[in-house]
Short mmCIF file of C-alpha atoms in Angstrom, two decimals:
data_model
loop_
_atom_site.label_atom_id
_atom_site.label_comp_id
_atom_site.label_asym_id
_atom_site.label_seq_id
_atom_site.Cartn_x
_atom_site.Cartn_y
_atom_site.Cartn_z
CA MET A 1 -6.83 64.27 -19.61
CA SER A 2 -8.92 61.11 -20.08
CA HIS A 3 -12.21 60.55 -18.36
CA PRO A 4 -13.70 57.19 -17.31
CA THR A 5 -16.30 55.81 -19.67
CA ALA A 6 -18.97 53.15 -19.38
CA ASP A 7 -16.63 50.69 -21.12
CA THR A 8 -13.74 51.07 -18.66
CA PRO A 9 -15.11 51.20 -15.09
CA ALA A 10 -12.91 48.47 -13.69
CA ARG A 11 -9.71 50.03 -14.93
CA ASP A 12 -10.14 53.17 -12.89
CA ALA A 13 -11.75 51.53 -9.88
CA ASP A 14 -9.76 50.99 -6.72
CA PRO A 15 -8.64 47.31 -6.82
CA SER A 16 -8.77 46.98 -3.05
CA THR A 17 -12.38 48.13 -3.08
CA VAL A 18 -13.31 45.47 -5.65
CA VAL A 19 -11.52 42.74 -3.69
CA ASN A 20 -13.09 43.74 -0.40
CA ARG A 21 -16.52 43.79 -1.97
CA ARG A 22 -16.18 40.22 -3.25
CA LYS A 23 -14.28 38.64 -0.37
CA PRO A 24 -16.45 36.85 2.25
CA HIS A 25 -16.34 38.05 5.81
CA SER A 26 -13.49 36.63 7.86
CA ALA A 27 -15.93 34.94 10.24
CA PHE A 28 -17.49 32.97 7.37
CA MET A 29 -14.05 32.01 6.10
CA LEU A 30 -13.04 30.86 9.58
CA LEU A 31 -16.18 28.77 9.99
CA GLY A 32 -15.86 27.29 6.52
CA MET A 33 -12.22 26.35 6.98
CA THR A 34 -12.90 24.87 10.42
CA ALA A 35 -15.76 22.76 9.05
CA GLY A 36 -13.66 21.58 6.11
CA LEU A 37 -10.72 20.60 8.30
CA GLY A 38 -13.11 18.84 10.68
CA VAL A 39 -14.47 16.73 7.82
CA ILE A 40 -10.93 15.87 6.76
CA LEU A 41 -10.09 14.87 10.35
CA VAL A 42 -13.10 12.54 10.49
CA LEU A 43 -12.15 10.99 7.16
CA LEU A 44 -8.59 10.41 8.36
CA LEU A 45 -9.84 8.77 11.54
CA MET A 46 -12.05 6.47 9.48
CA VAL A 47 -9.26 5.58 7.08
CA PHE A 48 -6.72 4.81 9.81
CA ILE A 49 -8.97 3.32 12.50
CA MET A 50 -11.85 1.64 10.67
CA PRO A 51 -9.67 -0.99 8.96
CA SER A 52 -8.36 -2.04 12.38
CA LEU A 53 -11.82 -2.11 13.95
CA GLU A 54 -13.31 -4.09 11.07
CA SER A 55 -10.32 -6.38 10.58
CA GLY A 56 -10.50 -10.01 11.53
CA ALA A 57 -11.21 -13.47 10.18
CA HIS A 58 -13.54 -12.94 7.23
CA ASP A 59 -13.77 -15.74 4.66
CA LEU A 60 -10.16 -16.77 5.17
CA SER A 61 -9.19 -19.46 2.68
CA VAL A 62 -8.27 -22.58 4.64
CA GLY A 63 -7.73 -26.14 3.54
CA LEU A 64 -9.24 -29.35 4.88
CA ALA A 65 -7.87 -32.83 4.40
CA GLY A 66 -8.37 -36.18 6.07
CA THR A 67 -10.99 -38.87 6.49
CA PRO A 68 -14.07 -37.72 4.49
CA GLY A 69 -16.70 -38.41 7.17
CA VAL A 70 -14.64 -36.83 9.93
CA VAL A 71 -13.83 -33.84 7.72
CA ASP A 72 -17.58 -33.28 7.16
CA ASP A 73 -18.19 -33.19 10.90
CA PHE A 74 -15.21 -30.91 11.47
CA GLU A 75 -16.33 -28.47 8.76
CA GLN A 76 -19.76 -28.23 10.35
CA ALA A 77 -18.19 -27.64 13.76
CA LEU A 78 -15.90 -25.04 12.18
CA VAL A 79 -18.85 -23.12 10.75
CA THR A 80 -20.60 -23.26 14.12
CA ALA A 81 -17.54 -22.16 16.11
CA ALA A 82 -16.55 -19.31 13.76
CA PRO A 83 -19.39 -18.27 11.43
CA ASP A 84 -18.25 -16.50 8.25
CA ALA A 85 -14.65 -16.63 9.40
CA TYR A 86 -13.39 -19.28 6.98
CA ALA A 87 -13.89 -20.42 3.41
CA PRO A 88 -12.88 -24.10 3.56
CA GLN A 89 -11.40 -25.89 0.55
CA ARG A 90 -11.03 -29.66 0.36
CA TYR A 91 -7.75 -31.37 -0.52
CA ASP A 92 -7.18 -35.01 -1.31
CA SER A 93 -4.22 -35.44 1.00
CA GLU A 94 -2.18 -33.76 3.69
CA GLN A 95 0.66 -33.24 1.22
CA ASP A 96 -1.63 -31.43 -1.19
CA LEU A 97 -2.71 -29.17 1.66
CA ARG A 98 0.90 -28.48 2.63
CA ASP A 99 1.74 -27.61 -0.97
CA ALA A 100 -1.22 -25.23 -1.11
CA ILE A 101 0.03 -23.42 2.00
CA LEU A 102 3.55 -23.14 0.55
CA ASP A 103 2.07 -21.78 -2.70
CA ARG A 104 -0.04 -19.29 -0.66
CA GLU A 105 -3.29 -20.63 -2.07
CA VAL A 106 -4.62 -20.92 1.49
CA VAL A 107 -3.52 -19.28 4.74
CA GLY A 108 -3.44 -22.60 6.62
CA GLY A 109 -5.48 -25.72 7.09
CA PHE A 110 -6.63 -28.65 9.17
CA VAL A 111 -5.84 -32.32 8.76
CA VAL A 112 -8.72 -34.17 10.42
CA GLU A 113 -8.52 -37.86 11.25
CA ASP A 114 -10.17 -40.18 13.75
CA SER A 115 -7.12 -39.68 15.95
CA GLY A 116 -7.59 -35.91 16.20
CA VAL A 117 -7.05 -32.54 14.52
CA HIS A 118 -3.68 -31.46 13.16
CA ALA A 119 -3.64 -27.72 12.38
CA LEU A 120 -1.15 -26.50 9.78
CA VAL A 121 -0.32 -22.80 10.08
CA ALA A 122 2.16 -20.42 8.43
CA SER A 123 3.24 -17.68 10.81
CA ALA A 124 5.50 -16.24 8.10
CA GLY A 125 2.36 -15.47 6.13
CA SER A 126 0.71 -13.78 9.11
CA ALA A 127 1.35 -14.39 12.78
CA THR A 128 -2.10 -13.01 13.56
CA ILE A 129 -3.88 -15.41 11.22
CA SER A 130 -1.77 -18.34 12.42
CA GLY A 131 -2.74 -17.63 16.01
CA THR A 132 -6.39 -17.42 15.03
CA LEU A 133 -6.24 -20.77 13.22
CA ALA A 134 -4.58 -22.42 16.21
CA GLY A 135 -7.20 -20.97 18.54
CA THR A 136 -10.03 -22.15 16.32
CA ALA A 137 -8.57 -25.66 16.14
CA ASN A 138 -8.37 -25.83 19.93
CA ALA A 139 -11.94 -24.53 20.29
CA VAL A 140 -13.31 -27.12 17.87
CA GLY A 141 -11.20 -29.80 19.49
CA GLN A 142 -12.76 -29.07 22.87
CA VAL A 143 -16.26 -29.23 21.43
CA THR A 144 -15.62 -32.50 19.59
CA ALA A 145 -13.41 -33.95 22.35
CA SER A 146 -10.58 -34.43 19.83
CA PRO A 147 -6.89 -33.95 20.58
CA VAL A 148 -5.34 -31.00 18.73
CA THR A 149 -1.79 -30.46 17.53
CA VAL A 150 -0.43 -27.38 15.74
CA GLU A 151 2.44 -27.34 13.26
CA ASP A 152 3.99 -24.17 11.84
CA VAL A 153 4.70 -25.10 8.22
CA VAL A 154 6.40 -21.79 7.35
CA PRO A 155 7.70 -20.30 10.61
CA LEU A 156 9.12 -16.84 11.09
CA PRO A 157 12.84 -16.53 11.87
CA ALA A 158 13.75 -17.14 15.49
CA SER A 159 15.24 -13.63 15.70
CA ASP A 160 11.88 -12.08 14.82
CA PRO A 161 9.20 -14.57 15.93
CA THR A 162 6.34 -12.07 15.67
CA GLY A 163 7.24 -10.61 12.25
CA VAL A 164 7.75 -7.05 13.47
CA GLY A 165 10.47 -6.33 10.88
CA ILE A 166 8.48 -6.83 7.70
CA GLY A 167 5.32 -5.71 9.47
CA GLY A 168 6.83 -2.25 9.89
CA LEU A 169 7.73 -1.69 6.24
CA ALA A 170 4.75 0.50 5.32
CA PHE A 171 6.17 3.83 6.46
CA PRO A 172 9.74 3.30 5.13
CA LEU A 173 8.28 2.35 1.75
CA VAL A 174 6.08 5.44 1.56
CA PHE A 175 8.90 7.67 2.84
CA GLY A 176 11.34 6.15 0.38
CA GLY A 177 8.93 6.81 -2.47
CA ILE A 178 7.98 10.39 -1.62
CA VAL A 179 11.15 12.08 -0.37
CA PRO A 180 13.45 11.30 -3.36
CA VAL A 181 10.95 12.89 -5.75
CA VAL A 182 11.35 16.19 -3.92
CA ALA A 183 15.07 15.85 -3.15
CA PHE A 184 16.27 14.96 -6.64
CA ARG A 185 14.05 17.58 -8.27
CA LYS A 186 15.64 20.13 -5.94
CA ILE A 187 19.22 19.29 -6.90
CA LEU A 188 18.50 18.40 -10.56
CA PRO A 189 15.84 20.90 -11.62
CA ARG A 190 16.75 21.04 -15.33
CA SER A 191 17.92 17.51 -16.19
CA ASN A 192 15.15 14.99 -16.77
CA GLY A 193 17.57 12.18 -17.55
CA TRP A 194 19.66 12.60 -14.41
CA TYR A 195 16.51 13.13 -12.34
CA LEU A 196 15.00 9.80 -13.44
CA ALA A 197 18.39 8.11 -13.03
CA GLY A 198 18.49 9.42 -9.47
CA LEU A 199 15.10 7.89 -8.69
CA PHE A 200 16.18 4.54 -10.17
CA THR A 201 19.44 4.61 -8.24
CA PHE A 202 17.82 5.50 -4.96
CA ALA A 203 15.20 2.76 -5.37
CA ALA A 204 17.95 0.16 -5.90
CA VAL A 205 20.14 1.47 -3.08
CA GLY A 206 17.18 1.96 -0.74
CA GLY A 207 15.93 -1.57 -1.37
CA THR A 208 19.38 -2.98 -0.60
CA ILE A 209 19.73 -0.90 2.58
CA VAL A 210 16.34 -1.89 3.96
CA ALA A 211 16.92 -5.56 3.12
CA ALA A 212 20.31 -5.39 4.86
CA VAL A 213 18.78 -3.92 7.99
CA LEU A 214 16.02 -6.54 8.02
CA THR A 215 18.53 -9.33 7.51
CA TYR A 216 21.56 -8.36 9.58
CA ALA A 217 20.18 -5.99 12.20
CA PHE A 218 16.70 -7.33 12.94
CA GLY A 219 17.04 -10.94 11.80
CA SER A 220 13.64 -10.71 10.11
CA VAL A 221 14.93 -12.31 6.90
CA ASP A 222 17.25 -15.29 6.75
CA THR A 223 17.01 -16.32 3.08
CA GLY A 224 16.53 -14.64 -0.31
CA PHE A 225 18.37 -11.41 0.46
CA TRP A 226 18.54 -10.13 -3.12
CA ALA A 227 14.96 -11.13 -3.86
CA VAL A 228 13.84 -9.12 -0.84
CA ALA A 229 16.04 -6.18 -1.84
CA GLY A 230 14.60 -6.24 -5.36
CA SER A 231 11.06 -6.40 -4.03
CA ILE A 232 11.60 -3.39 -1.78
CA ALA A 233 13.28 -1.52 -4.63
CA MET A 234 10.26 -2.15 -6.84
CA GLY A 235 8.02 -0.87 -4.07
CA ILE A 236 10.00 2.36 -3.74
CA ALA A 237 10.10 2.85 -7.51
CA ALA A 238 6.36 2.16 -7.82
CA LEU A 239 5.75 5.03 -5.42
CA ALA A 240 8.39 7.44 -6.70
CA PHE A 241 7.79 7.34 -10.45
CA PRO A 242 4.03 7.95 -10.40
CA LEU A 243 4.58 10.88 -8.02
CA ALA A 244 7.32 12.25 -10.29
CA GLY A 245 5.02 11.85 -13.28
CA LEU A 246 2.15 13.63 -11.53
CA GLN A 247 4.49 16.42 -10.54
CA LYS A 248 5.81 16.80 -14.07
CA LEU A 249 2.36 16.74 -15.65
CA PHE A 250 0.27 18.69 -13.13
CA GLY A 251 2.84 20.50 -11.03
CA ALA A 252 2.93 20.71 -7.25
CA LYS A 253 -0.80 20.00 -6.97
CA GLY A 254 -0.42 16.67 -8.76
CA PHE A 255 2.43 15.63 -6.49
CA THR A 256 0.57 16.70 -3.34
CA ILE A 257 -2.59 14.78 -4.23
CA GLY A 258 -0.59 11.67 -5.12
CA ALA A 259 1.54 11.82 -1.98
CA MET A 260 -1.52 12.29 0.23
CA ALA A 261 -3.24 9.33 -1.41
CA MET A 262 -0.24 7.11 -0.73
CA MET A 263 0.12 8.35 2.85
CA PHE A 264 -3.53 8.32 3.88
CA LEU A 265 -4.85 5.43 1.76
CA GLY A 266 -1.92 3.28 0.73
CA ASN A 267 -0.35 3.20 4.19
CA PRO A 268 -3.31 2.11 6.37
CA LEU A 269 -4.75 -0.22 3.72
CA ALA A 270 -1.46 -1.96 2.92
CA GLY A 271 -2.05 -4.71 5.47
CA ILE A 272 1.67 -5.42 5.60
CA SER A 273 1.76 -6.56 9.23
CA THR A 274 -1.24 -8.89 9.00
CA THR A 275 -1.60 -9.33 5.19
CA SER A 276 -4.60 -8.07 3.25
CA ALA A 277 -6.59 -11.20 4.09
CA TRP A 278 -7.09 -9.86 7.61
CA LEU A 279 -8.56 -6.57 6.40
CA PRO A 280 -12.21 -6.16 5.33
CA SER A 281 -12.48 -7.75 1.88
CA GLY A 282 -13.11 -4.57 -0.12
CA LEU A 283 -10.49 -2.50 1.67
CA GLY A 284 -7.93 -5.30 1.55
CA THR A 285 -8.39 -5.70 -2.19
CA PHE A 286 -8.13 -1.96 -2.79
CA GLY A 287 -5.00 -1.79 -0.66
CA GLN A 288 -3.33 -4.42 -2.84
CA ILE A 289 -3.86 -2.24 -5.91
CA LEU A 290 -1.79 0.54 -4.35
CA PRO A 291 2.04 0.29 -4.25
CA PRO A 292 2.50 -0.09 -0.45
CA GLY A 293 0.14 -3.07 -0.25
CA ALA A 294 1.54 -4.77 -3.34
CA ALA A 295 5.10 -4.18 -2.12
CA GLY A 296 4.33 -5.73 1.26
CA THR A 297 2.88 -8.83 -0.37
CA LEU A 298 5.85 -9.19 -2.72
CA VAL A 299 8.41 -8.75 0.07
CA ARG A 300 6.70 -11.37 2.25
CA SER A 301 6.53 -13.80 -0.67
CA ALA A 302 10.20 -13.26 -1.49
CA ALA A 303 11.35 -13.52 2.12
CA TYR A 304 9.45 -16.61 3.26
CA PHE A 305 7.73 -18.37 0.35
CA GLN A 306 10.42 -18.35 -2.36
CA GLY A 307 8.34 -15.95 -4.42
CA ALA A 308 5.12 -17.97 -4.33
CA GLY A 309 2.02 -15.79 -4.43
CA GLY A 310 3.95 -12.70 -5.47
CA LEU A 311 3.33 -12.60 -9.22
CA VAL A 312 0.26 -10.38 -9.11
CA ALA A 313 1.97 -8.01 -6.69
CA ALA A 314 5.07 -7.80 -8.91
CA CYS A 315 2.94 -7.05 -11.98
CA THR A 316 1.05 -4.40 -10.01
CA LEU A 317 4.27 -2.64 -9.01
CA ALA A 318 5.63 -2.87 -12.57
CA ALA A 319 2.41 -1.32 -13.87
CA TRP A 320 2.75 1.62 -11.46
CA ILE A 321 6.34 2.20 -12.60
CA VAL A 322 5.33 2.15 -16.28
CA VAL A 323 2.40 4.49 -15.65
CA GLY A 324 4.65 6.87 -13.73
CA LEU A 325 7.20 6.98 -16.55
CA ALA A 326 4.42 7.50 -19.11
CA LEU A 327 3.04 10.43 -17.10
CA TYR A 328 6.52 11.91 -16.90
CA VAL A 329 7.06 11.66 -20.65
CA ILE A 330 3.67 13.28 -21.31
CA GLY A 331 4.59 16.04 -18.90
CA MET A 332 7.91 16.60 -20.70
CA ARG A 333 6.17 16.93 -24.06
CA ARG A 334 3.57 19.28 -22.66
CA THR A 335 6.32 21.44 -21.18
CA ARG A 336 8.01 21.70 -24.58
CA VAL A 337 4.76 22.59 -26.33
CA GLU A 338 3.80 25.22 -23.75
CA ALA A 339 7.29 26.71 -23.45
CA PRO A 340 6.96 30.47 -24.03
CA VAL A 341 8.68 31.89 -27.06
CA THR A 342 11.01 34.71 -26.16
CA ALA A 343 9.65 37.85 -27.75
CA SER A 344 11.87 40.45 -29.41
CA PRO A 345 12.39 43.51 -27.21
CA VAL A 346 10.19 46.46 -28.09
CA PRO A 347 12.14 49.72 -28.34
CA ALA A 348 11.05 52.41 -25.94
CA THR A 349 9.21 55.38 -27.40
#
């Protein structure tokens, strides 16, 4: 019969006794978990509510054209009426200003002549910003006693005059990127090729379905159907493939962290309904780096501006897809390297 020695105390000790000795009291665990969840709740409130509270006209790029002396007076009145709201840029002619709006270089502009102020807005770019520009033009016109007219250079479709359709894309994009990663892994657990093919297929089909609903059910899109479908498909793929790569490389934890980041950062900072220009500058820029924000910008450009202003967003989405595939390949190789070698059975003695 063996006796415990100084070298083997843990082997003969009661495991439950060791665990109970090291485990904190339940009251401390309860308090710690409550405090941690409270911090998370505060952070979520800040992420979802702060962008809305701090959103508004901050250094919006607007164009000015017209009679030089009158433009100088108008710019001064603009700064007085809305301090820090606009970043005016001068254009040689009204046509140059119109072209800049169509190319999405500016969100709108003002043509200022002795006869009055002619505001050029683009509600398809952002109905909120267009309304703000029109309101500012009227306010300055009252101060300077100048007549004001407003022209919508790029209007929204008559079936969706407030842009609700595209403005509501954030959640479908995030949902379409997260759920297929789980669903296809569930039904194709051992086939990497078919799994990736499933994600590609769903992105293409999902983009087409969403574009069809926006076009034929909501009337939010009236031109560029396939460009819109392709943009949405890229958005879904740019969410799905990085999550699949994180899951393959780091397991469930990698997927969970990635999905939470897209839900709790990418979603509120996407600025799809108002565009990123309406968000606080730092948050708006960060939101455009993430797939939901970039997808929203690309879809709006494809739907209303014939692709103008969407190049950076398209490159951003393509980069996310490539990174996701790279992570997946690395995860595949790591799985092969770490695959356990089946040991020969040891005969019983």
